[in-house]
């Protein structure tokens, strides 16, 4: 640390008015400061979280003095201290100004303006607190009733009496699971440039082409990975030409690449060469996925694939909360703890809950990516807007139209059936459905029966049990607490028929399975969810031609589009020569 920098520390005004205590009078330990700056680089944390981070980095001794260290870091330009929430003023079309509060961590904004009413309540709040003992009033956590929606539903940003600042203080309800962020709390952010400085040792030594041979990819996977690495190369040049801090690109304007891979294509294997390429250039990679079980399943595979690099898995309750790795695997919510930390952000299943249409998680993913970074998006059923962008050529995209086993996707067949309510009321499974179900059971397949309503699961289980007394039937839905066990039992073939809802439309792979979608004309079943459910069939190499049925009274546009999408992918796979010889469409016709 140079003398100039030390002089600057004394000159800058105080950020925090630290109370004089014995510890704060002691001179700063510059080794501690240096380490603090390093561990904070690319993170965005609340003070409580900083305490955990310091503890994990063996800086626990200096925890009580964190304000002085953070302040010194700010003066050096290595750290930023920002308010947790900020006021946003917007001009409405009538010309009046609306004031709302916005959470800086997750981007949520209070939906209602705080005008005179707010200032009045704030005044009253202060007086109330002054009158009573502060602690007592705040422990009641008085939410001002008039500031809730009429529906009684609490808005994403709420107001309560605050112990810290002694007044009416906003807090964010939306990202509460990550620790309460208040209007008076601060977010401590580390400059990601320090991360690069720390990483620069040895950069360039490993700059080699990915080794394509050892990943064991199918031709389609290889082509997609090749296109992905090409994208990374092209966009890396951009960040090398323009220095990172000069890049003015808005997060939404960062380069994106969509890998549109059919269900069962083996998406994860495809991104391994991309990760390898980034690691060879000493870049930080993040893989964000909506589900914790994907993190748990993927982590050992990544560790095996990249034994020389550090892999960190983050999810609610993860033990590696404060570790830093070259590859970070995280559930989507964990991204909120990062600030411009990653060169490559891979978002898995971007069309799935909770990411899809969730402005909070989109904000988090944008915050975590460096201004010189890029996104790779993975999906089997991308949202319509993205698919259109790709078709227009506005979004770089590669399609993987075939499964890893190189057999075509099963095309759904149509069954004209009465409504599910009617079947349940009559207590009878129509003959047509009974015979196709019997065929599936006879061939020893595990049968998924999807219905659009949770309330139909149990009655249908009873009805199917009565119809096929020789087979065990079970049901599960989001309301089922033993869902995990039920699904495991189905995988282990302890029963043959599983009645379920869209909760199992993704992520469940059962070898040798057939899919029946009843009430396929329900509004809930859109194109994406029909394609996903159909994607449960024919996943394994040993039984690639699973059977899929759309049972409904009417044809809907969603059903037509889903079948169209599946056919289109099969056609593309044939055209590109990805299918195995025996499955080539022209051969079959002979
Ligand atoms: Zn928030
Ligand atoms: Zn407060």
Coordinates of C-alpha atoms and ligand atoms in Angstrom, one line a residue:
X1 CA 0.0 0.0 0.0
X2 CA 1.6 3.3 -1.0
X3 CA 2.0 6.3 1.2
X4 CA -0.3 8.3 -1.0
X5 CA -3.1 5.9 -0.5
X6 CA -2.6 6.0 3.3
X7 CA -2.8 9.8 3.2
X8 CA -6.1 9.6 1.3
X9 CA -7.6 7.5 4.0
X10 CA -7.1 10.3 6.5
X11 CA -8.4 12.9 4.2
X12 CA -11.8 11.3 3.3
X13 CA -14.8 12.2 5.4
X14 CA -16.1 9.5 7.8
X15 CA -18.6 7.1 6.3
X16 CA -19.6 5.6 9.6
X17 CA -19.5 7.5 12.9
X18 CA -17.7 4.8 14.8
X19 CA -17.9 5.0 18.5
X20 CA -14.6 5.5 20.1
X21 CA -13.6 2.2 21.8
X22 CA -10.3 0.7 22.6
X23 CA -10.3 -1.4 19.5
X24 CA -11.1 1.5 17.1
X25 CA -8.2 3.5 18.5
X26 CA -5.8 0.8 17.5
X27 CA -4.1 1.4 14.1
X28 CA -5.5 -0.5 11.1
X29 CA -3.8 -3.8 10.3
X30 CA -3.1 -3.4 6.6
X31 CA -2.7 -7.1 6.0
X32 CA -6.3 -7.6 7.3
X33 CA -7.5 -4.7 5.1
X34 CA -5.8 -6.3 2.1
X35 CA -7.4 -9.7 2.7
X36 CA -10.8 -8.1 3.4
X37 CA -10.7 -6.4 0.0
X38 CA -9.7 -9.6 -1.7
X39 CA -12.5 -11.7 -0.1
X40 CA -15.1 -9.0 -0.8
X41 CA -14.2 -8.6 -4.5
X42 CA -17.2 -9.3 -6.6
X43 CA -19.6 -9.8 -3.6
X44 CA -22.5 -7.7 -2.5
X45 CA -23.3 -8.3 1.2
X46 CA -25.1 -7.1 4.2
X47 CA -23.1 -6.3 7.3
X48 CA -24.4 -9.5 9.0
X49 CA -23.2 -11.5 6.0
X50 CA -19.9 -9.7 6.1
X51 CA -19.4 -11.0 9.6
X52 CA -19.9 -14.6 8.4
X53 CA -17.5 -14.0 5.6
X54 CA -14.8 -12.5 7.9
X55 CA -15.3 -15.4 10.3
X56 CA -14.7 -17.9 7.5
X57 CA -11.6 -16.1 6.3
X58 CA -10.1 -16.2 9.8
X59 CA -10.7 -12.5 10.2
X60 CA -13.2 -13.0 13.1
X61 CA -10.9 -11.1 15.5
X62 CA -11.3 -7.9 13.5
X63 CA -15.1 -8.3 13.1
X64 CA -16.0 -5.7 15.7
X65 CA -13.9 -3.2 13.9
X66 CA -15.4 -3.9 10.4
X67 CA -16.7 -0.4 9.9
X68 CA -13.2 1.1 10.0
X69 CA -11.8 -1.5 7.6
X70 CA -14.7 -1.1 5.2
X71 CA -14.2 2.6 5.3
X72 CA -10.6 2.3 4.5
X73 CA -11.5 0.0 1.6
X74 CA -13.9 2.6 0.3
X75 CA -11.2 5.3 0.5
X76 CA -8.9 3.1 -1.5
X77 CA -11.6 2.7 -4.2
X78 CA -11.8 -1.1 -3.6
X79 CA -15.1 -1.2 -1.8
X80 CA -18.4 0.5 -2.2
X81 CA -21.0 1.1 0.5
X82 CA -24.5 1.6 -0.9
X83 CA -27.9 2.0 0.7
X84 CA -29.9 -1.2 0.8
X85 CA -32.9 0.6 -0.6
X86 CA -33.2 3.8 -2.5
X87 CA -35.9 6.3 -3.4
X88 CA -37.0 6.3 -7.0
X89 CA -39.0 9.2 -8.4
X90 CA -41.0 8.7 -11.5
X91 CA -43.0 11.2 -13.5
X92 CA -46.5 9.9 -14.3
X93 CA -48.4 10.8 -17.5
X94 CA -50.3 13.4 -15.6
X95 CA -47.0 15.1 -14.7
X96 CA -47.2 14.3 -11.0
X97 CA -44.1 12.8 -9.4
X98 CA -44.4 9.4 -7.7
X99 CA -42.0 8.4 -5.0
X100 CA -41.4 4.7 -4.5
X101 CA -38.8 2.7 -2.6
X102 CA -36.6 0.2 -4.5
X103 CA -34.6 -2.7 -3.0
X104 CA -31.1 -2.5 -4.5
X105 CA -30.4 -6.2 -3.9
X106 CA -33.3 -7.7 -5.7
X107 CA -34.7 -4.7 -7.7
X108 CA -38.2 -4.9 -6.2
X109 CA -40.0 -1.6 -6.0
X110 CA -42.9 -0.7 -3.7
X111 CA -46.0 -0.8 -5.8
X112 CA -47.6 2.2 -4.2
X113 CA -46.3 5.7 -3.9
X114 CA -45.4 7.1 -0.5
X115 CA -46.6 10.7 -0.6
X116 CA -47.8 13.0 2.2
X117 CA -49.3 10.0 4.0
X118 CA -45.8 8.6 4.3
X119 CA -44.2 11.7 5.8
X120 CA -47.1 12.1 8.2
X121 CA -46.8 8.5 9.4
X122 CA -43.0 8.8 9.6
X123 CA -43.4 11.8 11.9
X124 CA -45.9 10.0 14.1
X125 CA -43.8 6.9 14.1
X126 CA -40.8 8.8 15.5
X127 CA -43.0 10.3 18.2
X128 CA -44.4 6.9 19.2
X129 CA -40.9 5.5 19.4
X130 CA -39.8 8.4 21.5
X131 CA -42.7 8.0 23.8
X132 CA -42.2 4.3 24.4
X133 CA -39.0 2.5 24.9
X134 CA -37.6 2.0 21.4
X135 CA -36.8 -1.6 21.7
X136 CA -40.3 -2.4 22.9
X137 CA -42.0 -0.6 20.0
X138 CA -39.8 -2.2 17.4
X139 CA -40.2 -5.7 18.7
X140 CA -43.9 -5.4 17.9
X141 CA -42.9 -4.8 14.4
X142 CA -45.9 -2.6 13.8
X143 CA -46.7 -2.7 10.1
X144 CA -48.8 0.3 9.2
X145 CA -52.1 -1.2 8.1
X146 CA -53.0 1.6 5.7
X147 CA -49.9 0.8 3.7
X148 CA -51.0 -2.7 2.9
X149 CA -52.9 -3.6 -0.2
X150 CA -56.7 -3.6 0.1
X151 CA -56.6 -7.4 -0.5
X152 CA -54.7 -7.7 2.8
X153 CA -51.8 -9.2 0.8
X154 CA -48.5 -7.7 2.0
X155 CA -46.7 -5.9 -0.7
X156 CA -43.1 -6.7 -1.7
X157 CA -41.8 -3.6 0.1
X158 CA -43.2 -3.1 3.6
X159 CA -42.8 -0.6 6.3
X160 CA -42.2 -1.1 10.0
X161 CA -40.8 0.6 13.1
X162 CA -37.0 0.1 13.0
X163 CA -34.8 -0.6 16.0
X164 CA -31.7 0.5 14.0
X165 CA -32.7 3.9 12.8
X166 CA -35.5 4.6 15.3
X167 CA -38.2 5.4 12.7
X168 CA -40.5 4.1 10.1
X169 CA -38.3 2.1 7.8
X170 CA -38.9 0.2 4.6
X171 CA -37.8 -3.4 4.3
X172 CA -37.9 -5.8 1.4
X173 CA -40.3 -8.7 1.7
X174 CA -39.3 -10.3 -1.6
X175 CA -35.7 -11.2 -0.8
X176 CA -36.4 -11.8 3.0
X177 CA -35.0 -15.3 2.7
X178 CA -31.6 -13.9 2.1
X179 CA -31.6 -11.8 5.3
X180 CA -33.7 -8.7 6.0
X181 CA -32.6 -5.7 3.9
X182 CA -33.9 -2.3 5.3
X183 CA -33.9 1.2 4.1
X184 CA -31.2 2.0 6.7
X185 CA -29.1 -1.0 6.0
X186 CA -26.0 -0.9 3.8
X187 CA -24.8 -3.2 1.0
X188 CA -21.0 -3.6 1.0
X189 CA -19.7 -4.3 -2.5
X190 CA -16.3 -5.3 -3.5
X191 CA -14.8 -4.0 -6.8
X192 CA -14.5 -7.0 -9.1
X193 CA -11.3 -5.6 -10.6
X194 CA -9.5 -6.8 -7.5
X195 CA -10.6 -10.3 -8.3
X196 CA -9.0 -10.0 -11.7
X197 CA -5.8 -8.7 -10.1
X198 CA -5.7 -11.7 -7.8
X199 CA -6.4 -14.1 -10.6
X200 CA -3.8 -12.7 -13.0
X201 CA -1.0 -14.9 -11.7
X202 CA -0.3 -17.5 -14.3
X203 CA -2.9 -16.2 -16.8
X204 CA -2.1 -17.3 -20.3
X205 CA -0.2 -20.4 -19.4
X206 CA -3.3 -22.6 -19.9
X207 CA -4.6 -20.8 -23.0
X208 CA -5.3 -23.9 -25.0
X209 CA -8.2 -25.1 -27.2
X210 CA -10.7 -27.3 -25.4
X211 CA -9.9 -30.9 -25.8
X212 CA -12.9 -32.2 -27.7
X213 CA -12.1 -35.9 -27.5
X214 CA -12.4 -36.6 -23.8
X215 CA -15.9 -35.4 -23.2
X216 CA -17.6 -38.2 -25.0
X217 CA -20.1 -36.0 -26.7
X218 CA -22.6 -37.1 -29.3
X219 CA -22.3 -35.3 -32.7
X220 CA -25.2 -33.0 -31.9
X221 CA -23.7 -32.1 -28.5
X222 CA -20.3 -31.5 -30.0
X223 CA -21.7 -29.1 -32.6
X224 CA -23.6 -27.2 -30.0
X225 CA -20.5 -27.0 -27.7
X226 CA -18.4 -25.9 -30.6
X227 CA -20.8 -23.1 -31.4
X228 CA -20.8 -22.2 -27.8
X229 CA -17.0 -21.9 -27.6
X230 CA -17.1 -19.9 -30.8
X231 CA -19.5 -17.5 -29.2
X232 CA -17.2 -17.2 -26.1
X233 CA -14.2 -16.6 -28.3
X234 CA -15.9 -13.9 -30.3
X235 CA -17.3 -12.1 -27.2
X236 CA -14.0 -12.4 -25.3
X237 CA -12.3 -10.3 -27.9
X238 CA -14.8 -7.6 -27.2
X239 CA -13.8 -7.4 -23.5
X240 CA -10.1 -7.4 -24.4
X241 CA -10.4 -4.5 -26.7
X242 CA -12.5 -2.3 -24.4
X243 CA -11.3 -2.2 -20.8
X244 CA -13.8 -3.6 -18.4
X245 CA -14.5 -0.3 -16.6
X246 CA -15.1 1.5 -19.9
X247 CA -17.8 -0.9 -21.0
X248 CA -21.0 1.0 -20.8
X249 CA -23.2 -1.9 -21.8
X250 CA -26.3 -2.3 -19.7
X251 CA -26.6 -5.7 -18.2
X252 CA -29.5 -6.4 -20.4
X253 CA -27.3 -5.6 -23.4
X254 CA -24.6 -8.1 -22.6
X255 CA -24.0 -10.9 -25.2
X256 CA -26.3 -13.9 -24.8
X257 CA -26.2 -17.3 -26.4
X258 CA -29.1 -19.7 -26.3
X259 CA -28.7 -23.5 -26.3
X260 CA -32.1 -24.8 -27.3
X261 CA -31.7 -28.5 -26.5
X262 CA -34.6 -31.0 -26.6
X263 CA -35.5 -32.8 -23.3
X264 CA -32.9 -35.5 -22.6
X265 CA -30.3 -34.0 -24.9
X266 CA -27.7 -33.9 -22.2
X267 CA -27.4 -30.2 -21.7
X268 CA -24.9 -30.3 -18.9
X269 CA -22.3 -32.3 -20.8
X270 CA -22.5 -29.7 -23.6
X271 CA -21.4 -26.9 -21.3
X272 CA -18.3 -28.7 -20.0
X273 CA -16.2 -27.6 -23.0
X274 CA -17.4 -24.0 -22.4
X275 CA -16.4 -24.2 -18.8
X276 CA -13.0 -25.6 -19.8
X277 CA -12.5 -22.8 -22.3
X278 CA -13.2 -20.1 -19.7
X279 CA -11.1 -21.8 -17.0
X280 CA -8.2 -22.0 -19.4
X281 CA -8.5 -18.2 -19.7
X282 CA -8.7 -17.7 -15.9
X283 CA -12.2 -16.6 -16.0
X284 CA -14.9 -17.1 -13.4
X285 CA -17.9 -19.3 -14.3
X286 CA -21.3 -19.4 -12.6
X287 CA -24.0 -22.0 -13.3
X288 CA -27.4 -21.0 -12.0
X289 CA -30.1 -23.5 -11.8
X290 CA -33.6 -23.3 -10.4
X291 CA -33.4 -26.5 -8.3
X292 CA -31.2 -27.5 -5.4
X293 CA -31.2 -31.2 -6.4
X294 CA -29.6 -30.2 -9.8
X295 CA -26.8 -28.4 -7.8
X296 CA -26.3 -31.5 -5.7
X297 CA -26.3 -33.8 -8.7
X298 CA -24.1 -31.6 -10.9
X299 CA -21.4 -30.8 -8.3
X300 CA -19.7 -34.2 -8.1
X301 CA -19.7 -34.4 -11.9
X302 CA -18.0 -31.0 -12.2
X303 CA -15.5 -31.9 -9.6
X304 CA -14.7 -35.1 -11.5
X305 CA -14.5 -33.3 -14.8
X306 CA -12.3 -30.4 -13.5
X307 CA -10.2 -32.0 -10.7
X308 CA -7.7 -29.2 -10.7
X309 CA -10.2 -26.4 -10.2
X310 CA -12.2 -25.4 -7.2
X311 CA -16.0 -26.0 -7.5
X312 CA -18.3 -24.3 -5.0
X313 CA -22.0 -25.2 -4.6
X314 CA -24.3 -22.6 -3.1
X315 CA -27.9 -23.2 -2.0
X316 CA -30.0 -22.5 1.0
X317 CA -28.2 -24.1 3.9
X318 CA -25.0 -24.9 1.9
X319 CA -21.8 -25.3 3.9
X320 CA -19.7 -23.6 1.3
X321 CA -21.5 -20.3 1.7
X322 CA -18.3 -18.2 1.9
X323 CA -16.0 -20.2 -0.2
X324 CA -14.8 -18.9 -3.5
X325 CA -14.3 -21.2 -6.5
X326 CA -13.4 -20.9 -10.1
X327 CA -16.7 -22.6 -10.9
X328 CA -19.7 -21.7 -8.8
X329 CA -22.9 -23.7 -8.9
X330 CA -25.8 -22.0 -7.3
X331 CA -29.5 -21.9 -7.0
X332 CA -30.9 -18.8 -8.5
X333 CA -31.5 -16.9 -5.3
X334 CA -27.9 -17.1 -4.2
X335 CA -26.9 -14.8 -7.1
X336 CA -28.1 -11.9 -5.0
X337 CA -24.9 -12.1 -2.9
X338 CA -22.7 -11.4 -5.9
X339 CA -21.8 -8.1 -7.6
X340 CA -20.3 -8.2 -11.1
X341 CA -18.2 -11.3 -10.2
X342 CA -18.5 -13.7 -13.2
X343 CA -17.3 -13.7 -16.8
X344 CA -19.7 -16.4 -17.8
X345 CA -23.1 -16.9 -16.3
X346 CA -24.9 -20.1 -17.4
X347 CA -28.6 -20.0 -16.7
X348 CA -30.1 -23.5 -16.7
X349 CA -33.9 -23.9 -17.5
X350 CA -34.5 -20.2 -17.8
X351 CA -38.1 -20.8 -18.7
X352 CA -38.8 -22.7 -15.4
X353 CA -40.1 -21.6 -12.1
X354 CA -38.7 -19.6 -10.2
X355 CA -36.7 -17.8 -12.9
X356 CA -39.2 -17.3 -15.6
X357 CA -41.1 -14.0 -15.3
X358 CA -39.4 -13.3 -12.0
X359 CA -37.9 -9.8 -12.1
X360 CA -36.1 -10.3 -8.9
X361 CA -34.1 -13.2 -10.2
X362 CA -33.4 -11.6 -13.5
X363 CA -32.1 -8.6 -11.6
X364 CA -29.9 -10.9 -9.5
X365 CA -28.5 -12.6 -12.6
X366 CA -27.8 -9.3 -14.2
X367 CA -26.0 -8.0 -11.1
X368 CA -23.8 -11.1 -10.8
X369 CA -22.4 -10.8 -14.4
X370 CA -19.4 -8.6 -15.1
X371 CA -19.9 -5.7 -17.5
X372 CA -17.5 -7.6 -19.8
X373 CA -19.3 -10.9 -19.2
X374 CA -21.7 -13.0 -21.2
X375 CA -24.6 -15.3 -20.7
X376 CA -25.3 -18.8 -21.9
X377 CA -29.0 -19.7 -21.6
X378 CA -30.1 -23.4 -21.6
X379 CA -33.7 -24.4 -22.3
X380 CA -35.7 -27.1 -23.9
X381 CA -38.7 -24.8 -24.2
X382 CA -37.5 -21.2 -24.4
X383 CA -40.1 -18.5 -23.8
X384 CA -41.8 -17.2 -27.0
X385 CA -40.0 -13.8 -26.9
X386 CA -36.6 -15.5 -26.9
X387 CA -37.5 -18.0 -29.6
X388 CA -38.6 -15.1 -31.8
X389 CA -35.4 -13.2 -31.1
X390 CA -33.4 -16.3 -32.1
X391 CA -35.5 -16.7 -35.3
X392 CA -34.9 -13.1 -36.2
X393 CA -31.2 -13.5 -35.7
X394 CA -31.1 -11.0 -32.9
X395 CA -30.0 -13.7 -30.4
X396 CA -27.1 -16.1 -31.0
X397 CA -28.7 -19.6 -30.8
X398 CA -27.9 -23.2 -31.5
X399 CA -30.5 -26.0 -31.5
X400 CA -29.8 -29.5 -30.3
X401 CA -32.7 -31.4 -32.0
X402 CA -31.8 -34.9 -30.8
X403 CA -31.3 -36.7 -27.6
X404 CA -27.9 -38.0 -26.5
X405 CA -28.9 -41.6 -27.6
X406 CA -29.6 -40.3 -31.1
X407 CA -33.1 -41.6 -31.5
X408 CA -36.0 -39.3 -32.4
X409 CA -38.4 -37.8 -29.9
X410 CA -41.6 -39.7 -29.4
X411 CA -44.4 -37.8 -31.2
X412 CA -47.6 -37.5 -29.1
X413 CA -50.7 -39.2 -30.4
X414 CA -54.1 -37.9 -29.9
X415 CA -56.9 -39.6 -28.0
X416 CA -60.4 -38.0 -28.1
X417 CA -61.7 -38.5 -24.5
X418 CA -64.5 -37.0 -22.4
X419 CA -63.6 -34.5 -19.7
X420 CA -61.7 -35.8 -16.7
X421 CA -64.5 -34.5 -14.4
X422 CA -67.0 -36.6 -16.4
X423 CA -64.8 -39.7 -16.2
X424 CA -64.5 -39.3 -12.4
X425 CA -68.3 -38.6 -12.0
X426 CA -69.2 -41.7 -14.0
X427 CA -66.5 -43.7 -12.2
X428 CA -65.4 -45.3 -15.5
X429 CA -62.3 -45.2 -17.7
X430 CA -63.3 -45.0 -21.4
X431 CA -62.6 -48.1 -23.3
X432 CA -60.1 -46.4 -25.7
X433 CA -58.0 -45.1 -22.8
X434 CA -58.2 -48.4 -21.0
X435 CA -56.8 -50.3 -23.9
X436 CA -53.8 -48.0 -24.5
X437 CA -53.1 -47.9 -20.8
X438 CA -53.3 -51.7 -20.7
X439 CA -50.8 -51.9 -23.7
X440 CA -48.3 -49.7 -21.8
X441 CA -48.6 -51.7 -18.6
X442 CA -48.4 -55.0 -20.5
X443 CA -45.1 -53.9 -22.1
X444 CA -43.7 -53.3 -18.6
X445 CA -43.6 -49.5 -18.9
X446 CA -43.7 -47.1 -16.0
X447 CA -46.8 -44.9 -16.8
X448 CA -47.0 -41.2 -16.0
X449 CA -50.6 -39.9 -16.0
X450 CA -50.6 -36.0 -15.9
X451 CA -53.8 -34.1 -14.9
X452 CA -54.2 -30.3 -14.8
X453 CA -55.7 -30.2 -11.3
X454 CA -54.4 -31.4 -7.9
X455 CA -58.0 -32.2 -6.8
X456 CA -58.2 -34.9 -9.5
X457 CA -55.1 -36.8 -8.5
X458 CA -56.6 -38.8 -5.6
X459 CA -60.0 -39.7 -7.2
X460 CA -58.1 -40.8 -10.4
X461 CA -55.7 -42.9 -8.4
X462 CA -58.8 -44.7 -6.9
X463 CA -60.4 -45.1 -10.3
X464 CA -57.3 -46.4 -12.0
X465 CA -56.7 -48.8 -9.1
X466 CA -60.2 -50.2 -9.6
X467 CA -59.7 -50.5 -13.4
X468 CA -56.3 -52.2 -13.1
X469 CA -56.5 -54.1 -9.9
X470 CA -53.3 -56.1 -10.7
X471 CA -51.2 -53.0 -10.8
X472 CA -50.2 -50.6 -8.0
X473 CA -51.3 -47.0 -8.5
X474 CA -50.0 -43.9 -6.6
X475 CA -50.5 -40.2 -6.9
X476 CA -48.4 -37.1 -6.0
X477 CA -48.7 -33.4 -6.3
X478 CA -47.2 -30.2 -4.8
X479 CA -49.3 -30.9 -1.7
X480 CA -47.7 -34.3 -1.1
X481 CA -45.1 -34.1 1.6
X482 CA -43.6 -37.5 0.7
X483 CA -43.2 -36.5 -2.9
X484 CA -39.6 -37.4 -3.0
X485 CA -40.2 -40.9 -1.7
X486 CA -43.1 -41.5 -4.1
X487 CA -41.0 -40.4 -7.0
X488 CA -38.1 -42.6 -5.9
X489 CA -40.5 -45.6 -5.5
X490 CA -41.7 -45.0 -9.1
X491 CA -38.1 -44.9 -10.3
X492 CA -37.4 -48.1 -8.4
X493 CA -40.5 -49.7 -10.1
X494 CA -42.3 -50.5 -6.9
X495 CA -45.5 -49.4 -8.6
X496 CA -46.4 -49.0 -12.3
X497 CA -48.8 -46.0 -12.5
X498 CA -48.2 -42.5 -11.2
X499 CA -50.9 -39.9 -11.3
X500 CA -49.4 -36.4 -11.0
X501 CA -49.5 -32.7 -12.0
X502 CA -47.2 -30.3 -13.7
X503 CA -45.0 -30.5 -10.6
X504 CA -43.2 -33.5 -12.2
X505 CA -43.1 -32.0 -15.8
X506 CA -39.3 -31.5 -15.5
X507 CA -36.3 -33.1 -13.8
X508 CA -37.7 -36.6 -13.4
X509 CA -36.1 -39.2 -15.5
X510 CA -37.6 -42.7 -15.3
X511 CA -36.2 -45.3 -17.8
X512 CA -38.8 -47.1 -19.9
X513 CA -41.8 -44.8 -19.3
X514 CA -44.9 -43.8 -21.2
X515 CA -46.8 -40.5 -20.8
X516 CA -50.5 -39.9 -20.7
X517 CA -51.7 -36.3 -20.5
X518 CA -55.4 -36.2 -19.5
X519 CA -57.2 -32.9 -20.0
X520 CA -54.5 -31.8 -22.4
X521 CA -56.8 -29.0 -23.6
X522 CA -56.7 -27.4 -20.1
X523 CA -55.5 -23.8 -20.3
X524 CA -52.8 -24.6 -17.7
X525 CA -51.0 -26.9 -20.2
X526 CA -49.3 -24.5 -22.5
X527 CA -46.9 -25.5 -25.3
X528 CA -43.9 -25.6 -23.1
X529 CA -45.4 -27.7 -20.4
X530 CA -46.8 -30.2 -23.0
X531 CA -43.4 -30.5 -24.6
X532 CA -41.8 -31.0 -21.1
X533 CA -44.3 -33.7 -20.1
X534 CA -44.0 -35.5 -23.4
X535 CA -40.2 -35.3 -22.8
X536 CA -40.5 -37.8 -19.9
X537 CA -41.0 -40.6 -22.4
X538 CA -38.2 -42.5 -24.2
X539 CA -35.3 -41.1 -22.2
X540 CA -33.2 -44.2 -22.0
X541 CA -31.1 -45.8 -24.6
X542 CA -32.8 -49.2 -24.0
X543 CA -36.3 -47.8 -24.6
X544 CA -36.0 -44.8 -26.8
X545 CA -39.5 -45.1 -28.4
X546 CA -41.7 -44.4 -25.4
X547 CA -45.4 -43.6 -26.1
X548 CA -47.0 -40.3 -25.5
X549 CA -50.8 -39.5 -25.6
X550 CA -52.6 -36.2 -25.5
X551 CA -56.1 -37.1 -24.1
X552 CA -58.6 -34.3 -24.5
X553 CA -62.0 -33.5 -25.9
X554 CA -60.8 -30.7 -28.0
X555 CA -57.7 -29.8 -30.0
X556 CA -56.0 -26.7 -28.7
X557 CA -53.4 -24.4 -30.3
X558 CA -51.0 -25.4 -27.5
X559 CA -51.3 -29.1 -28.4
X560 CA -50.8 -28.4 -32.1
X561 CA -47.8 -26.2 -31.4
X562 CA -46.2 -28.8 -29.0
X563 CA -46.5 -31.6 -31.6
X564 CA -45.3 -29.2 -34.3
X565 CA -42.2 -28.3 -32.2
X566 CA -41.4 -32.0 -31.6
X567 CA -41.8 -32.9 -35.3
X568 CA -39.7 -29.9 -36.3
X569 CA -36.9 -31.0 -34.0
X570 CA -37.0 -34.6 -35.3
X571 CA -37.0 -33.3 -38.9
X572 CA -34.0 -31.1 -38.1
X573 CA -32.2 -34.0 -36.5
X574 CA -32.7 -36.1 -39.6
X575 CA -31.6 -33.4 -41.9
X576 CA -28.4 -32.8 -39.9
X577 CA -27.7 -36.5 -39.8
X578 CA -27.8 -36.7 -36.1
X579 CA -30.1 -39.7 -35.9
X580 CA -28.8 -43.3 -35.9
X581 CA -29.0 -45.1 -39.2
X582 CA -31.9 -47.3 -38.1
X583 CA -34.0 -44.2 -37.3
X584 CA -33.4 -42.2 -40.5
X585 CA -36.9 -41.4 -41.7
X586 CA -36.2 -42.4 -45.4
X587 CA -35.0 -45.8 -44.2
X588 CA -38.1 -46.4 -42.2
X589 CA -40.3 -45.8 -45.2
X590 CA -38.7 -48.5 -47.3
Ligands
LIG1 ZN1 -35.2 -7.1 -2.0
LIG2 ZN1 -34.2 1.4 9.8

